């Protein structure tokens, strides 16, 4: 647990590009919102693991957005049902289902389709929000936090020094 926390703090404060962390959070959102028992989730997971993103934030955001998805599933269901029943799109979806292996993605499930489309709509705004928050953290808040008494006292503990030295 301590190792995971150190990796998160190191990623936030490192010189890594903010876009890597922002994309990781957004990709984690897509996987977190999608139901886990279909081929689409597996395909996207494998694809995202090959991207150059921060894997710690990817895993963390997948877990956090999975918890949020439990609350949002009724919305995803209604939104997906609406999208799947649009008159001009129904023949297209029927054609997709006739393609071998496409049915395994369960895109015709209203929750799967609603969560996928919702997360794709939210992707760009969330990306810019995470980049902005990360920039503000690194510019203004991190120097303030480093000067607090608690951080100064904790950083003087020998065990914390050794752990910090291992991850530098």
PDB file of C-alpha atoms in Angstrom:
ATOM      1  CA  UNK A   1       0.000   0.000   0.000  1.00  0.00           C
ATOM      2  CA  UNK A   2       2.805   2.376   0.875  1.00  0.00           C
ATOM      3  CA  UNK A   3       4.534   1.499  -2.394  1.00  0.00           C
ATOM      4  CA  UNK A   4       1.393   2.360  -4.376  1.00  0.00           C
ATOM      5  CA  UNK A   5       0.996   5.688  -2.525  1.00  0.00           C
ATOM      6  CA  UNK A   6       4.621   6.585  -3.200  1.00  0.00           C
ATOM      7  CA  UNK A   7       4.164   5.842  -6.905  1.00  0.00           C
ATOM      8  CA  UNK A   8       1.109   8.111  -7.030  1.00  0.00           C
ATOM      9  CA  UNK A   9       2.901  10.979  -5.299  1.00  0.00           C
ATOM     10  CA  UNK A  10       5.963  10.468  -7.457  1.00  0.00           C
ATOM     11  CA  UNK A  11       3.866  10.574 -10.642  1.00  0.00           C
ATOM     12  CA  UNK A  12       2.062  13.751  -9.600  1.00  0.00           C
ATOM     13  CA  UNK A  13       5.264  15.535  -8.665  1.00  0.00           C
ATOM     14  CA  UNK A  14       7.573  14.147 -11.354  1.00  0.00           C
ATOM     15  CA  UNK A  15       8.618  15.804 -14.559  1.00  0.00           C
ATOM     16  CA  UNK A  16       6.470  13.436 -16.595  1.00  0.00           C
ATOM     17  CA  UNK A  17       4.261  15.075 -19.148  1.00  0.00           C
ATOM     18  CA  UNK A  18       0.875  16.067 -17.707  1.00  0.00           C
ATOM     19  CA  UNK A  19      -0.800  14.664 -20.817  1.00  0.00           C
ATOM     20  CA  UNK A  20       0.293  11.130 -19.879  1.00  0.00           C
ATOM     21  CA  UNK A  21      -1.456  11.396 -16.526  1.00  0.00           C
ATOM     22  CA  UNK A  22      -4.521  13.090 -18.029  1.00  0.00           C
ATOM     23  CA  UNK A  23      -4.886  10.430 -20.717  1.00  0.00           C
ATOM     24  CA  UNK A  24      -4.434   7.725 -18.088  1.00  0.00           C
ATOM     25  CA  UNK A  25      -7.283   9.152 -16.020  1.00  0.00           C
ATOM     26  CA  UNK A  26      -9.511   9.430 -19.101  1.00  0.00           C
ATOM     27  CA  UNK A  27      -8.734   5.880 -20.276  1.00  0.00           C
ATOM     28  CA  UNK A  28      -9.398   4.657 -16.757  1.00  0.00           C
ATOM     29  CA  UNK A  29     -12.728   6.466 -16.868  1.00  0.00           C
ATOM     30  CA  UNK A  30     -13.724   4.625 -20.046  1.00  0.00           C
ATOM     31  CA  UNK A  31     -12.859   1.249 -18.520  1.00  0.00           C
ATOM     32  CA  UNK A  32     -14.348   2.153 -15.171  1.00  0.00           C
ATOM     33  CA  UNK A  33     -17.693   3.117 -16.658  1.00  0.00           C
ATOM     34  CA  UNK A  34     -17.945   0.028 -18.897  1.00  0.00           C
ATOM     35  CA  UNK A  35     -19.361  -3.204 -17.468  1.00  0.00           C
ATOM     36  CA  UNK A  36     -16.536  -5.699 -17.032  1.00  0.00           C
ATOM     37  CA  UNK A  37     -18.105  -8.895 -18.416  1.00  0.00           C
ATOM     38  CA  UNK A  38     -17.742  -8.309 -22.146  1.00  0.00           C
ATOM     39  CA  UNK A  39     -15.128  -8.520 -24.881  1.00  0.00           C
ATOM     40  CA  UNK A  40     -15.134  -4.750 -25.441  1.00  0.00           C
ATOM     41  CA  UNK A  41     -13.725  -4.200 -21.943  1.00  0.00           C
ATOM     42  CA  UNK A  42     -10.957  -6.751 -22.535  1.00  0.00           C
ATOM     43  CA  UNK A  43     -10.065  -5.329 -25.964  1.00  0.00           C
ATOM     44  CA  UNK A  44      -9.919  -1.762 -24.638  1.00  0.00           C
ATOM     45  CA  UNK A  45      -7.870  -2.840 -21.619  1.00  0.00           C
ATOM     46  CA  UNK A  46      -5.246  -4.494 -23.807  1.00  0.00           C
ATOM     47  CA  UNK A  47      -5.204  -1.489 -26.144  1.00  0.00           C
ATOM     48  CA  UNK A  48      -4.806   0.993 -23.270  1.00  0.00           C
ATOM     49  CA  UNK A  49      -1.972  -1.021 -21.745  1.00  0.00           C
ATOM     50  CA  UNK A  50       0.045  -0.500 -24.935  1.00  0.00           C
ATOM     51  CA  UNK A  51      -0.423   3.273 -24.826  1.00  0.00           C
ATOM     52  CA  UNK A  52       2.171   5.555 -23.291  1.00  0.00           C
ATOM     53  CA  UNK A  53       0.194   6.568 -20.231  1.00  0.00           C
ATOM     54  CA  UNK A  54       0.874   6.530 -16.516  1.00  0.00           C
ATOM     55  CA  UNK A  55      -0.161   3.017 -15.496  1.00  0.00           C
ATOM     56  CA  UNK A  56      -0.577   3.871 -11.802  1.00  0.00           C
ATOM     57  CA  UNK A  57      -3.141   6.563 -12.549  1.00  0.00           C
ATOM     58  CA  UNK A  58      -4.736   4.311 -15.147  1.00  0.00           C
ATOM     59  CA  UNK A  59      -5.381   1.578 -12.582  1.00  0.00           C
ATOM     60  CA  UNK A  60      -6.394   4.020  -9.850  1.00  0.00           C
ATOM     61  CA  UNK A  61      -8.862   5.886 -12.066  1.00  0.00           C
ATOM     62  CA  UNK A  62     -10.308   2.612 -13.384  1.00  0.00           C
ATOM     63  CA  UNK A  63     -11.093   1.561  -9.823  1.00  0.00           C
ATOM     64  CA  UNK A  64     -12.486   4.952  -8.798  1.00  0.00           C
ATOM     65  CA  UNK A  65     -14.658   5.328 -11.893  1.00  0.00           C
ATOM     66  CA  UNK A  66     -15.896   1.748 -11.428  1.00  0.00           C
ATOM     67  CA  UNK A  67     -17.240   2.798  -8.048  1.00  0.00           C
ATOM     68  CA  UNK A  68     -18.849   5.858  -9.614  1.00  0.00           C
ATOM     69  CA  UNK A  69     -20.350   3.720 -12.387  1.00  0.00           C
ATOM     70  CA  UNK A  70     -22.480   1.885  -9.851  1.00  0.00           C
ATOM     71  CA  UNK A  71     -24.277   5.149  -9.175  1.00  0.00           C
ATOM     72  CA  UNK A  72     -24.429   6.196 -12.838  1.00  0.00           C
ATOM     73  CA  UNK A  73     -25.659   2.873 -14.289  1.00  0.00           C
ATOM     74  CA  UNK A  74     -29.345   3.947 -14.368  1.00  0.00           C
ATOM     75  CA  UNK A  75     -28.354   7.004 -16.424  1.00  0.00           C
ATOM     76  CA  UNK A  76     -26.185   4.869 -18.736  1.00  0.00           C
ATOM     77  CA  UNK A  77     -29.086   2.465 -19.183  1.00  0.00           C
ATOM     78  CA  UNK A  78     -31.551   5.201 -20.172  1.00  0.00           C
ATOM     79  CA  UNK A  79     -29.042   7.005 -22.401  1.00  0.00           C
ATOM     80  CA  UNK A  80     -27.947   3.791 -24.121  1.00  0.00           C
ATOM     81  CA  UNK A  81     -31.562   2.694 -24.639  1.00  0.00           C
ATOM     82  CA  UNK A  82     -32.330   6.059 -26.232  1.00  0.00           C
ATOM     83  CA  UNK A  83     -29.296   5.857 -28.544  1.00  0.00           C
ATOM     84  CA  UNK A  84     -29.899   2.240 -29.549  1.00  0.00           C
ATOM     85  CA  UNK A  85     -33.524   2.973 -30.451  1.00  0.00           C
ATOM     86  CA  UNK A  86     -32.937   5.937 -32.751  1.00  0.00           C
ATOM     87  CA  UNK A  87     -34.851   5.081 -35.930  1.00  0.00           C
ATOM     88  CA  UNK A  88     -32.119   5.748 -38.486  1.00  0.00           C
ATOM     89  CA  UNK A  89     -29.420   3.906 -36.452  1.00  0.00           C
ATOM     90  CA  UNK A  90     -31.353   0.687 -35.805  1.00  0.00           C
ATOM     91  CA  UNK A  91     -30.498  -0.936 -39.193  1.00  0.00           C
ATOM     92  CA  UNK A  92     -26.816  -0.093 -38.649  1.00  0.00           C
ATOM     93  CA  UNK A  93     -26.786  -1.795 -35.247  1.00  0.00           C
ATOM     94  CA  UNK A  94     -28.594  -4.822 -36.696  1.00  0.00           C
ATOM     95  CA  UNK A  95     -25.922  -5.068 -39.413  1.00  0.00           C
ATOM     96  CA  UNK A  96     -23.154  -4.861 -36.800  1.00  0.00           C
ATOM     97  CA  UNK A  97     -24.655  -7.760 -34.882  1.00  0.00           C
ATOM     98  CA  UNK A  98     -24.408  -9.945 -37.984  1.00  0.00           C
ATOM     99  CA  UNK A  99     -20.613  -9.520 -38.086  1.00  0.00           C
ATOM    100  CA  UNK A 100     -18.842 -12.444 -36.376  1.00  0.00           C
ATOM    101  CA  UNK A 101     -17.494 -11.738 -32.877  1.00  0.00           C
ATOM    102  CA  UNK A 102     -18.982  -8.213 -32.707  1.00  0.00           C
ATOM    103  CA  UNK A 103     -21.807  -9.576 -30.589  1.00  0.00           C
ATOM    104  CA  UNK A 104     -19.268 -10.543 -27.914  1.00  0.00           C
ATOM    105  CA  UNK A 105     -18.652  -6.849 -27.268  1.00  0.00           C
ATOM    106  CA  UNK A 106     -22.272  -6.555 -26.085  1.00  0.00           C
ATOM    107  CA  UNK A 107     -22.476  -3.080 -27.605  1.00  0.00           C
ATOM    108  CA  UNK A 108     -26.214  -3.678 -28.054  1.00  0.00           C
ATOM    109  CA  UNK A 109     -26.609  -3.724 -24.248  1.00  0.00           C
ATOM    110  CA  UNK A 110     -27.989  -0.329 -23.254  1.00  0.00           C
ATOM    111  CA  UNK A 111     -25.657   0.046 -20.269  1.00  0.00           C
ATOM    112  CA  UNK A 112     -22.564  -0.854 -22.307  1.00  0.00           C
ATOM    113  CA  UNK A 113     -23.447   1.471 -25.170  1.00  0.00           C
ATOM    114  CA  UNK A 114     -24.613   4.285 -22.894  1.00  0.00           C
ATOM    115  CA  UNK A 115     -21.487   4.146 -20.739  1.00  0.00           C
ATOM    116  CA  UNK A 116     -19.198   3.985 -23.786  1.00  0.00           C
ATOM    117  CA  UNK A 117     -20.784   6.967 -25.518  1.00  0.00           C
ATOM    118  CA  UNK A 118     -20.974   8.930 -22.246  1.00  0.00           C
ATOM    119  CA  UNK A 119     -17.314   8.337 -21.471  1.00  0.00           C
ATOM    120  CA  UNK A 120     -16.298   9.335 -25.004  1.00  0.00           C
ATOM    121  CA  UNK A 121     -18.264  12.582 -24.610  1.00  0.00           C
ATOM    122  CA  UNK A 122     -16.647  13.283 -21.225  1.00  0.00           C
ATOM    123  CA  UNK A 123     -13.102  12.345 -22.393  1.00  0.00           C
ATOM    124  CA  UNK A 124     -11.947  15.729 -23.729  1.00  0.00           C
ATOM    125  CA  UNK A 125     -13.335  17.918 -20.917  1.00  0.00           C
ATOM    126  CA  UNK A 126     -11.937  15.550 -18.276  1.00  0.00           C
ATOM    127  CA  UNK A 127      -8.557  15.549 -20.026  1.00  0.00           C
ATOM    128  CA  UNK A 128      -8.301  19.348 -19.845  1.00  0.00           C
ATOM    129  CA  UNK A 129      -9.565  19.464 -16.260  1.00  0.00           C
ATOM    130  CA  UNK A 130      -6.951  16.932 -15.104  1.00  0.00           C
ATOM    131  CA  UNK A 131      -4.184  18.783 -16.956  1.00  0.00           C
ATOM    132  CA  UNK A 132      -5.251  22.070 -15.376  1.00  0.00           C
ATOM    133  CA  UNK A 133      -5.446  20.586 -11.865  1.00  0.00           C
ATOM    134  CA  UNK A 134      -2.060  18.917 -12.280  1.00  0.00           C
ATOM    135  CA  UNK A 135      -0.489  22.183 -13.460  1.00  0.00           C
ATOM    136  CA  UNK A 136      -1.986  24.061 -10.520  1.00  0.00           C
ATOM    137  CA  UNK A 137      -0.800  21.370  -8.083  1.00  0.00           C
ATOM    138  CA  UNK A 138       2.751  21.462  -9.403  1.00  0.00           C
ATOM    139  CA  UNK A 139       2.920  25.264  -9.646  1.00  0.00           C
ATOM    140  CA  UNK A 140       1.212  26.512  -6.524  1.00  0.00           C
ATOM    141  CA  UNK A 141       0.113  23.827  -4.085  1.00  0.00           C
ATOM    142  CA  UNK A 142       3.173  21.550  -4.004  1.00  0.00           C
ATOM    143  CA  UNK A 143       5.574  24.248  -2.731  1.00  0.00           C
ATOM    144  CA  UNK A 144       3.068  25.140  -0.019  1.00  0.00           C
ATOM    145  CA  UNK A 145       2.586  21.512   1.024  1.00  0.00           C
ATOM    146  CA  UNK A 146       6.344  20.897   1.154  1.00  0.00           C
ATOM    147  CA  UNK A 147       6.735  23.763   3.642  1.00  0.00           C
ATOM    148  CA  UNK A 148       4.099  22.539   6.092  1.00  0.00           C
ATOM    149  CA  UNK A 149       5.219  21.365   9.504  1.00  0.00           C
ATOM    150  CA  UNK A 150       3.782  17.863   9.042  1.00  0.00           C
ATOM    151  CA  UNK A 151       5.694  17.203   5.812  1.00  0.00           C
ATOM    152  CA  UNK A 152       8.887  18.671   7.291  1.00  0.00           C
ATOM    153  CA  UNK A 153       8.634  16.454  10.381  1.00  0.00           C
ATOM    154  CA  UNK A 154       7.721  13.304   8.434  1.00  0.00           C
ATOM    155  CA  UNK A 155      10.523  13.829   5.902  1.00  0.00           C
ATOM    156  CA  UNK A 156      13.081  13.795   8.750  1.00  0.00           C
ATOM    157  CA  UNK A 157      12.119  10.276   9.839  1.00  0.00           C
ATOM    158  CA  UNK A 158      14.931   7.866   8.803  1.00  0.00           C
ATOM    159  CA  UNK A 159      12.546   5.242   7.372  1.00  0.00           C
ATOM    160  CA  UNK A 160      10.829   7.855   5.206  1.00  0.00           C
ATOM    161  CA  UNK A 161      14.225   9.109   4.004  1.00  0.00           C
ATOM    162  CA  UNK A 162      15.210   5.581   2.968  1.00  0.00           C
ATOM    163  CA  UNK A 163      11.916   4.995   1.155  1.00  0.00           C
ATOM    164  CA  UNK A 164      12.220   8.356  -0.573  1.00  0.00           C
ATOM    165  CA  UNK A 165      15.774   7.575  -1.654  1.00  0.00           C
ATOM    166  CA  UNK A 166      14.661   4.253  -3.163  1.00  0.00           C
ATOM    167  CA  UNK A 167      12.125   5.972  -5.439  1.00  0.00           C
ATOM    168  CA  UNK A 168      14.198   8.911  -6.632  1.00  0.00           C
TER     169      UNK A 168
END
